[in-house]
Structures are given as C-alpha cells and as structure tokens.
Amino acid sequence: MRQMEPVEPTAVTLDDEFWNPRLETNREVTIEYQYDQLESSGCLENFRRAANGETGGFEGMWFADSDAYKWLEAASYVLATTDEPDPELADRVADVIDLVAAAQDEDGYLNTYFTLEEPDKRWTNLNMLHELYCAGHLIEAAVAHHRATGDESLLEVATAFADHIDDVFPDRIDGAPGHQEIELALVKLARVTGEERYVDLAAYFVEIRGHDDRLEWELANPEDIAGYDPGGDGIVEGARGVFWEDGEYDGSYAQAHAPFEDQEAVEGHAVRAMYFFAGVADVAAETGDEALLTHLERLWENMTTKRLYITGGIGSAHEGERFTEDYDLPNETAYAETCAAIGSIFWNQRMLELTGEPKYADLIERTLYNGVLAGVSLDGTEFFYDNRLASDGSHSRSGWFHCACCPPNVARLFASLGRYLYTVDGRDCYVNQYIGGTASVALEEDDLTLTQETALPWEGDVTLEVTAPEPTTATLHLRIPEWCDDASITVNGEIVSTADESYVSLERTWDDDRIAATFEHSTTVVEGHPAVAATAGRVAITRGPLVYCLEATDNDRPIHQYHIDATTEFTSTHRAGLLDGVTVLEADATVPSLEGWDRTLYRPAEASSNTITPLTAIPYYAWDNRDAGPMRVWLEAQ
Amino acid sequence: MRQMEPVEPTAVTLDDEFWNPRLETNREVTIEYQYDQLESSGCLENFRRAANGETGGFEGMWFADSDAYKWLEAASYVLATTDEPDPELADRVADVIDLVAAAQDEDGYLNTYFTLEEPDKRWTNLNMLHELYCAGHLIEAAVAHHRATGDESLLEVATAFADHIDDVFPDRIDGAPGHQEIELALVKLARVTGEERYVDLAAYFVEIRGHDDRLEWELANPEDIAGYDPGGDGIVEGARGVFWEDGEYDGSYAQAHAPFEDQEAVEGHAVRAMYFFAGVADVAAETGDEALLTHLERLWENMTTKRLYITGGIGSAHEGERFTEDYDLPNETAYAETCAAIGSIFWNQRMLELTGEPKYADLIERTLYNGVLAGVSLDGTEFFYDNRLASDGSHSRSGWFHCACCPPNVARLFASLGRYLYTVDGRDCYVNQYIGGTASVALEEDDLTLTQETALPWEGDVTLEVTAPEPTTATLHLRIPEWCDDASITVNGEIVSTADESYVSLERTWDDDRIAATFEHSTTVVEGHPAVAATAGRVAITRGPLVYCLEATDNDRPIHQYHIDATTEFTSTHRAGLLDGVTVLEADATVPSLEGWDRTLYRPAEASSNTITPLTAIPYYAWDNRDAGPMRVWLEAQ
C-alpha cells in the first residue's frame, strides 16, 4: 500500500485566474453569511445555554452543533491560507471556540441537543441523533484549527470528547453510528496527536457496521431511545422510513446492511457512503489492511462504471438522497447532491494517496468542475442541493440561508482546495491538480517551491516554476489528464517524452527550473452505456474537464430540438464578459423542420424533415446564473 | 347547426368479437363489485340514515352519493341492453332507487352529506361540496333508468330535485358549481320531460361561470361555508390549493377564470372541462346558439393540436389532474386520467351530432381503444386512473375498490357503448363506429335494421346487413376512418366510389342489402410536433385505431435501446392466445452494440456502433396485464 502525503493547504497559496474569484467569494461572502446563520438560527445560542446549565429550548435540527464545527473548520482554513492576517476572523473563531468549550460536560461529552433536551438519553439513538457525527465534525474543526494556528484550545475539547467516546464504545455501548463521519475524524485526530487508540476506535466503528443489530433494535424500540415523541411525530418517526423497505428493516440507507467487505455495491445515502469509504481508507492507511483497500477499489469500480453521472454527481434518487440501482441515472430528477460530490472528492483523494493511481485525481477534477461547482451560484450566495442534468426551467438555486449541509461543505472544500494539488512520497512529488499558486513542498529531506500557472479549465497550458534553496534531486510526476488528447511537456525548453503515461515522471536535480506543459484537448461528443435509459439516443458534450450544457437563453429553438452526433464540429470561443468568463462551444446542429405542422400534433414520420441551425453550449457549472429556463446536458443524438 | 340524433343504446344489441368479453366482464364483474362497494363503503348506509332522520356519521367522500347514481346509471344500461331479463339486477336497482327516494327531503333537496352533517349549510360551498355535481349524476341515472325501463320512480326524484334547484338558482343563490355535470344532466332531463326550463337552467349555469365572483368569495371566506373545519384540515382547506396560483385566486382549475367564450384554451381539471364542454354543446343544441358551438370548435382545435396525447388522453399533470401548457405532454408522468378520456368521448359525441364532422368520431375511436381501454385490466378488476405513456416498471393498475371515480365511469361508458355507433338525421343514417351487433334505426318515417360485423380493431373488414320491413329510401353514410389508407366498399357486390370522402354516402332504396367495406391500414411510424419535448427524437407506432407500445417482457433488450424510424418494416401477426387475443407487430430494430463497454460508463460517441435485433410491440391498451416491467409508447428514433 502506498501512502503519499498530501501537501496541506497551509503550505499552498492559491493564485488562479479561474479560482480566485470563487475563493474570494467563499471567504468574503459565504463564510460571513454562514456565521450570521449560526447566530440567527440559534445554533450558537444552544451552546451558550448549555454552558449556562439551562435546560430545554434547543433550536434547529438536532445535529445543529455540526454547523458551528463546519464553520470553524472552513474559517480555520481561511486563517491558514490568506496572505494577510485577518484578526477579526481570528477573534470570531476564538469566541466560538470559547463557547464550544464552555458547553462541554466535565466528562468530555459535548452535544447541546442532549444537554438541553434529553441529558439522560445520551447514546441511545445512534441512528439519527448524530452525536458521533457531530463529534466527528468537532474533531475535524479542531484539527484544522490546530494546523492553521498552532493553538490547542479546540483540540483539547475534541480530544476530551474523543476520550469520552473511547470510554463508552464498545465497552458500554456496542454499535455504529447512523451517519458516518467519526471514523475519518478519529484518524485525523490520531495523526495530529500521535494517539494510536483513536485509530483503533475508528477501526472499531468500521468493523462493527453491519455486524451488529443495534440500528435495527433502535428502530424497533422507538420508545426506549432519544428523539421519541409519544405523539408519534418525533425525530424517531421521521428516521424510520428510510430504514424500511417493503415492510422490513434494510440498513442499506446507512451502509449497515452487511459488513463492509460483504457490501457488493455502493448503496444507500450517498453522503454517508462517501464519508464511510473515506474513513475506511483512513483506517486502511493507518493499519495497512490491504483487504480494506482492495474492497474499496471494488466499490469504486461499481460506482464509477454503473452509478455515476457524467458530472461526477452520485446518488440519483431524491427519496433517501441515495444510490439506487446500476445504470439508474435519470436527468430531470437527478439528485446528485452537492455534499455527496464533495464526499466523493474526500474519498477519491484518500484513494489517490493510497494507490498513486491518477484515475482518482481525474475523478476529483471532473467532480470539482462539474458536480460540485454547479452547486454554487457565481456570486456565491445561492446553492443547489440537487444537481439535475436537465431542467424544464422550474428548478433554481436557493439562498444559502435555507440550507443546512451543502453550503458549509462547499465552504470548507473551497477553503482547503490547496490540499488537492500535490502529494509527496519520499523524494517523489505528484502534481495532481492544475490550479495556479505557490506551494512549499517538503520532500524527504529537502524543500521545493512550486509555482504553478495555468489557463485551465479553458486551455491546457500549465507552467511550473520549480525552485529550491539548493539543488535538489527529486522526481516530479505530472498527471496527464484523462481528457487530454495529446500532452507536450518541456523542461527549460527541452522536450520530454510523454508517451502512454498517465503520470509523466521528471527526475532531475531541481534548482531553478521551468516546466511547461500543454494538455491538448478537443470538444468531445460523449455517449452513455447502453444500459442507461436516461442517455439512450442522447449524447453529451465535454471539453477538457468540463461538461457542457444547452441553456435556453443562448439558443433560438427549444433546446430539446437540437440534435448532434459524433461528427458535429464545434468551435470554442472564450467570452470574458459572459458568466464571469466562459468558453462557449458553437456548432451547426440538426433541428426538425417546422414545415407542415399547421394544425397537426402527430403525423407519419418523415425520413428527412430536418434543418440546420446554430447551437451554443456553456459549461454545466455556469447554468442557472441568468434568466431561469430549460437546460439539458444530454442532447438528442441525430 | 346540425342536430343528428343518436341511436340510443336501448336500440342496439352489441355482438362483437373484440368487445363481447369486455362488456361481459363489465356486467358480471365490474358492476357487481361496484355494488358491493356501495354497501361496504357506507354509501348506501348514508342514504338509509338520512331517510331515517338520523344526523352525523356520514361516511366516505362528501360526494359519495354520486357513486350510487353512477352505479344506477350503468346498471340501467345493462337492464336495457342485455338479451335476457335480469330480475336480480332489476330488483337491486329498484331497492337502491327506493333508498334514494326515501332520503329526499320534502322540498326536493337530496344530498346525504348535507342532510347528515350540515343541514343548515346547503348551497354555501358550490366549489367543493358538489351538491350540483351529485344532482347531475342523479338526473343522468334517472334518465337512463326511465329510458331502460319506462319506470318513473327515479325520474320523479330527479325532477323534484331539479325543480328545487330551479327555485334556488339564480334567485336565492347566484353562482356556478365547482365541478360541472349539472349542465348536461339538465338538458337530458329537459329532453325526456319536455320541460324547457331545465334547458334555461343549464344555460344559466353555462353563462354564469367565470362571470361572477362566487367561487372566489367562498375560498376567501372559508368560515362561512360548508366543509369548514376550525382546525384547518377540512374539505375547504383541501380545496383551496387548486384554486391558488402564485398566491392569487385562479379559477382555471374549474374553468371559472373567464366567461366561456373568453376562454382561449382548454384549461384546468380535465374531467371538469370535458363535462363542461359537453354541457355547453347540449345547451347550444337546444338553444341553437351558434356562437357557443363556434367557440367549442376553437377549444377542440386547441386541445387536439396542442394538448392531446397520441392515445387520446388529456390532462398531463397529476397535480390538479389538469391541462397545463401547449405541447407539455410528458410520458413518464402523464396523468391522462381515464375519466377525462371518457369525458372527451362524451364531448366529442355531442360535437359529432351538432356538426356531422367525422373528425369527432375519429377522436372517439382513438380515445376509446387507447386512452380509455388502457384504464381497465383485461379481467376487468383493476384500473388505471393515470395512463402513463412510459413506465419504469413500478406503475401498475389498482384494484377497483380503492378508487372512486374511474371504475364506475368506465362501467357506464361500456354499458352504453351502443350509443356511439349510429346517428340519424331525417332520412340520413351515419355509421360512426365499427362495432358488431344489431341496431334498430328509426328514420324520419321508416325503420331500418342494421346488422354489423367487423374484424376491427385488428383487420379493417366490416359488413353491414341492411334490412327493412318494406323497401325504404335512405342514405347511409359510412365513416372512412382517419387511419385508413385505402377504403373499398361494395353494396351487394357492386363497387362504390370512395374517393376523398370522410363519409361515403350510399343513397338507395334499402330492402335486404349487404354492404361490405374494407378499411385498409398499415403499420405507421408517427412523430410528434417539434414543440413537444417529450417526443423529441422519438417515434411511436400505430396500426388502425390502435397505438402500440413496447413492453419489456416481449423484448430481449431493455426497451429504451430499440431505435426505429419511418423506414422500419413491420409484420403483423394475430396471436389468439396472447392477452385475450392481440395482433402483435414485429420488426428488425436498431439497438446499440454492447461491445467495447467493459468497465466504461461514458465514452466518445462512435458514429456506427449499432446492431439489429427483433422488436415486438403490443397494443398499448393491453400493457400491464402480465409481469410488471418497463413500457414505452415513444421509442427512440434512429
């Protein structure tokens, strides 16, 4: 098993024409608004009241504590990565940490829903009350804050809670959580504290899932667990539906239908699945358990060959926000939750680090530019939870303030985007994503500074300036993206062979060198597997990492009338003034002739009743930023 | 304005290979079960309790009385049309009539919901409480029973109620009902009683609709009307939603958004629209108001050129069971309610009688064999409310006992099917539908007996034996169906010209003559108007009056993989043992090659990666009578 180390976002300063405006919006709009929401939703008030020993009056969803933790995590990344100090944000973070710390019980337990509402029912409802989920987000926030600032205040809170959990599980309670998150968090905590027992606890939560009948017992005995409302409308009632299938318990919603290594396919709630698999990968990394990794590879194969949208989106069903069946990938009703795409990036990054296989970096790139990026409006204030691949015009993003999970998840991903660029393994450094900026890369013995510039996702030109305090021998591996037709690479002007490699390896003594790469790419018309009903008779358009779509506002005919095929020729034009700057694709498409339809709704089909008309496609991520109207990724094939 | 007279079902004895089993099932299964339901649902008990002066305890929907009336109507048609007397059914009908009569108030009012639950709130909620709707069904039942038996008992009840309504409207209450039905019923009553004032009252209900603000007032003042529940969950609350659009009152759900002649398109709840237009046609017939007919023709044009499924189904949206927008005809979510298709037949028959234009008979035929017939399982015990044109396999008919409106509507249509065959105008007799049996046709002075035999819908052969007590001069007009490629007609073996006519007119002195017609038809591949998104890149298959579909069980490949086009050649084979006997269509279709897809979900489109495989299509009406599985009417066009 490989174990590449990521270059942490604290060591990366991004400076990228495409990403700068998005990251700035994330810092200055999204994270600000999210803080306001913590206050207005009552989330911070829950901590204050718990700290003051009050009871009752909990506000928000029962897992609202995690909103504060996700905000702390995102804000910590911002503190770590902005050029100039932000004392205002630092103070605000410190204040929230003080609040969180004050709400912690003496035994380390920390969950304001239970402290305020059901103090005697801790750990009785692992399915839905999300104590372990909230604990995981607390730990992730604490690790991020510690790495960003060196401060230990939140880490101490998280460690105390983790120790409490370690006391409880499995000796007093034996069971897995309904929503994974604690697993990957405990491994992060182990890495920052050096405490192996957190890995053991994470491994326990992975191992117990699907083995015990704890979740089933809880759902069969609602009156014995927290969240029970004798009137029948409590948390417990809402939770039961997703675990029942045809009148019987089915744990697949929470990947608890079978032990991990007996799970044949990616099943259930897509976010839970992604957090789970990320946690399993972390446990595998720490324990060296090859069997876990091998089974993760099997599940990845199932997901990517049978249950993945072309955008990288996953989980096709709105009901249960879940995976359904192989090849069931409807467009108009696609759920493809933004959080699930983010979770997929978390999992794929771990797979990349454990295997060194660039296919995982390819999927991260595809998911980032399409499945995730479509989830946020260009101005950073509106969000899609569900990312449909076709719309009749009635589907638009919602203001972030109506949402609970996706906006903060986008915020923490964007604020930590630097972590996805480079990985290191001894004297080898891997360039996984092409996003501009400067990184300080610590190799086994020496440091390199990599300064990347790129025209992606529009053009395939990338330059990397490599500098070292003194000449340093190392191998740089550049990923050749899956969408690249032809890669040409020079080092200080000298051509390097790139034949048939998915990583081009450049071994030399680096001093002050310049790598210039061009990843040629053309517009490609793509078809889906014949088993996918939703893509039957349809094709999609991609260019580089981007999936394109037709939006009504750019096209004269109703968009369902445009037919293209593999031979359609596209021209690409960058329009700086459109949608914050996008490259549009134009072609002559076939549309049905409108002749002979007067007062006719159906008629015998005619072999040739088509005409030619221009088509304009825009990147999928940019749709629904103008007037609402129909949109399609999959166009009719002619 | 024409005014053809229909030949009433009492004068027609059907005997048809295709229809006999369906009509027998209707009589022996559906109408029996429907009676059991009247008892078990509490419907008849409501009448008993109202008759006994009890209060409270009303069971079922507030318009449940109409279930009894629809059953009486269907049962009356059965009594009128079966060869042998059915004393058991006759007794049962008499018993139900006694119950209904006993529940009538002294002033003629009759509605058990109000009598039991809200006697002081009669006529306060015209929108939803359906007193006039129930009254209309009572009248229809009474007229049917009187025509079938000559008995006046139910007619007296209906007349007394109609007189009461005539007292109340418009002098004491001025307003139109939320659900039309009273209009067409009053005209039927006028025709059977000769009382012109019922026509006046029907004309009033047509005229007032969309003119007054009664419906809007009721919805804005729920506490003042019947059905109000202070807890907020009463009938009134449920009703309000369909009348509100973007926060404002919108009467279009009940065709009350504008006066009839200002209504630009067919709007709102499709069943209400059809009953309304049928009633308007009746009023036009009685009053000779050409403007009403002209506007009905405009609305028919809108419906048939922009808002009609290829099956004759109408009302595409589940929400509100209503028409939506021009060309909005989704397949997977098609509502196309069975009752709306039946209502369309009611309306079209009236348009045919008023105009003599065969296009209305064509649409009746298409609707009957597809949009209506699909609504009933072959064994007559399960029903579709919503008739989708594509299914992923999860949609199946429900037992009739779960339903309220469609099964009894099917029952009364099938039991009165004979009425759609012939119309008479002076010495002219029109043959509108080709269904076997014997009819006694009263011309201006003489009678003809027409004995029809036909192989439809499978083959286009029709024979008509025409006999008369003595030689009779008359013109018989045979409809040439819209789907007919080539018609050949002989009278006593002599060829008759059929050039370019939609009715072939045969004028002669009839004695004992034999007409033989052959309506040639081939399998036709049909396309939809380019504005219809749901048929973009798709084609459908028709043969004669039948729309065909692909069902998974007949085909090796998933049905979304089959591509056909205008050049596809079909063979037709009648299979007596399949689905009670159907003609299947077979062809070589194009399907995607399955090569090169190993471990691949998306790939660059290849210009030619297709192969040929056999396809088998069955009539749409027969789908979902075997194992549940996917179905499609609209196939991919290659």
Short mmCIF file of C-alpha atoms in Angstrom, two decimals, chain A residues 301 304-310 327 329 524-533 536-537 539 560-561 563 566 592-594 597 599-607 609 632 634 636, chain B residues 301 304-310 327 329 524-533 536-537 539 560-561 563 566 592-594 597 599-607 609 632 634 636:
data_model
loop_
_atom_site.label_atom_id
_atom_site.label_comp_id
_atom_site.label_asym_id
_atom_site.label_seq_id
_atom_site.Cartn_x
_atom_site.Cartn_y
_atom_site.Cartn_z
CA GLU A 301 -15.36 0.28 -9.70
CA THR A 304 -17.71 4.73 -11.48
CA THR A 305 -18.86 2.18 -14.03
CA LYS A 306 -22.53 1.95 -13.02
CA ARG A 307 -23.70 4.67 -10.65
CA LEU A 308 -22.00 7.93 -11.60
CA TYR A 309 -23.30 10.91 -13.51
CA ILE A 310 -21.06 12.31 -16.21
CA TYR A 327 -27.42 2.42 -14.55
CA LEU A 329 -29.24 7.81 -13.74
CA THR A 524 -15.83 15.61 -27.46
CA VAL A 525 -19.28 14.21 -28.06
CA VAL A 526 -19.88 11.51 -25.46
CA GLU A 527 -22.35 8.65 -25.25
CA GLY A 528 -23.55 6.69 -22.23
CA HIS A 529 -23.56 2.95 -21.62
CA PRO A 530 -26.46 1.28 -23.47
CA ALA A 531 -27.91 0.12 -20.17
CA VAL A 532 -28.54 3.72 -19.07
CA ALA A 533 -32.12 4.53 -20.08
CA ALA A 536 -30.47 6.33 -24.72
CA GLY A 537 -30.47 8.17 -28.02
CA VAL A 539 -25.11 12.48 -26.39
CA HIS A 560 -34.95 19.62 -26.91
CA GLN A 561 -34.94 20.18 -30.69
CA HIS A 563 -29.60 17.01 -32.44
CA ALA A 566 -20.06 12.28 -33.20
CA PRO A 592 -36.62 19.37 -37.04
CA SER A 593 -38.14 21.40 -39.81
CA LEU A 594 -41.19 23.33 -38.67
CA TRP A 597 -47.13 21.08 -38.86
CA ARG A 599 -52.90 22.25 -37.02
CA THR A 600 -51.09 18.93 -36.60
CA LEU A 601 -49.87 17.35 -33.38
CA TYR A 602 -48.92 13.88 -34.67
CA ARG A 603 -48.21 12.71 -38.20
CA PRO A 604 -46.49 9.87 -40.05
CA ALA A 605 -42.76 10.24 -39.53
CA GLU A 606 -40.86 11.60 -42.47
CA ALA A 607 -37.40 10.35 -43.20
CA SER A 609 -37.61 16.74 -42.27
CA ARG A 632 -30.01 19.90 -20.88
CA TRP A 634 -27.77 15.14 -22.74
CA GLU A 636 -30.72 14.27 -28.79
CA GLU B 301 -58.79 22.79 -32.03
CA THR B 304 -56.36 18.34 -30.37
CA THR B 305 -53.47 20.27 -31.86
CA LYS B 306 -51.61 21.16 -28.64
CA ARG B 307 -52.80 19.31 -25.55
CA LEU B 308 -53.65 15.74 -26.53
CA TYR B 309 -51.72 12.54 -26.07
CA ILE B 310 -51.49 10.24 -29.08
CA TYR B 327 -47.19 20.88 -26.01
CA LEU B 329 -47.11 16.13 -22.79
CA THR B 524 -47.43 3.61 -39.29
CA VAL B 525 -44.45 5.20 -37.57
CA VAL B 526 -45.59 8.52 -36.14
CA GLU B 527 -43.72 11.60 -34.97
CA GLY B 528 -44.81 14.37 -32.66
CA HIS B 529 -44.84 18.12 -33.22
CA PRO B 530 -41.34 19.58 -32.77
CA ALA B 531 -42.56 21.70 -29.89
CA VAL B 532 -43.31 18.61 -27.78
CA ALA B 533 -40.20 17.97 -25.68
CA ALA B 536 -38.21 14.86 -29.40
CA GLY B 537 -36.07 12.24 -31.09
CA VAL B 539 -41.41 7.94 -32.76
CA HIS B 560 -35.05 2.04 -24.20
CA GLN B 561 -32.42 0.54 -26.53
CA HIS B 563 -34.49 2.53 -32.30
CA ALA B 566 -40.01 5.82 -40.85
CA PRO B 592 -26.64 -0.10 -29.65
CA SER B 593 -23.82 -2.60 -29.85
CA LEU B 594 -22.75 -3.82 -26.42
CA TRP B 597 -18.29 -1.07 -22.89
CA ARG B 599 -15.77 -1.10 -17.27
CA THR B 600 -16.94 2.00 -19.15
CA LEU B 601 -19.90 4.20 -18.34
CA TYR B 602 -19.24 7.11 -20.74
CA ARG B 603 -17.09 7.24 -23.84
CA PRO B 604 -16.63 9.30 -27.00
CA ALA B 605 -19.61 8.69 -29.24
CA GLU B 606 -18.95 6.40 -32.17
CA ALA B 607 -20.67 7.01 -35.43
CA SER B 609 -21.88 1.14 -33.03
CA ARG B 632 -42.79 2.78 -23.73
CA TRP B 634 -42.49 6.59 -27.79
CA GLU B 636 -36.03 6.23 -29.85
#
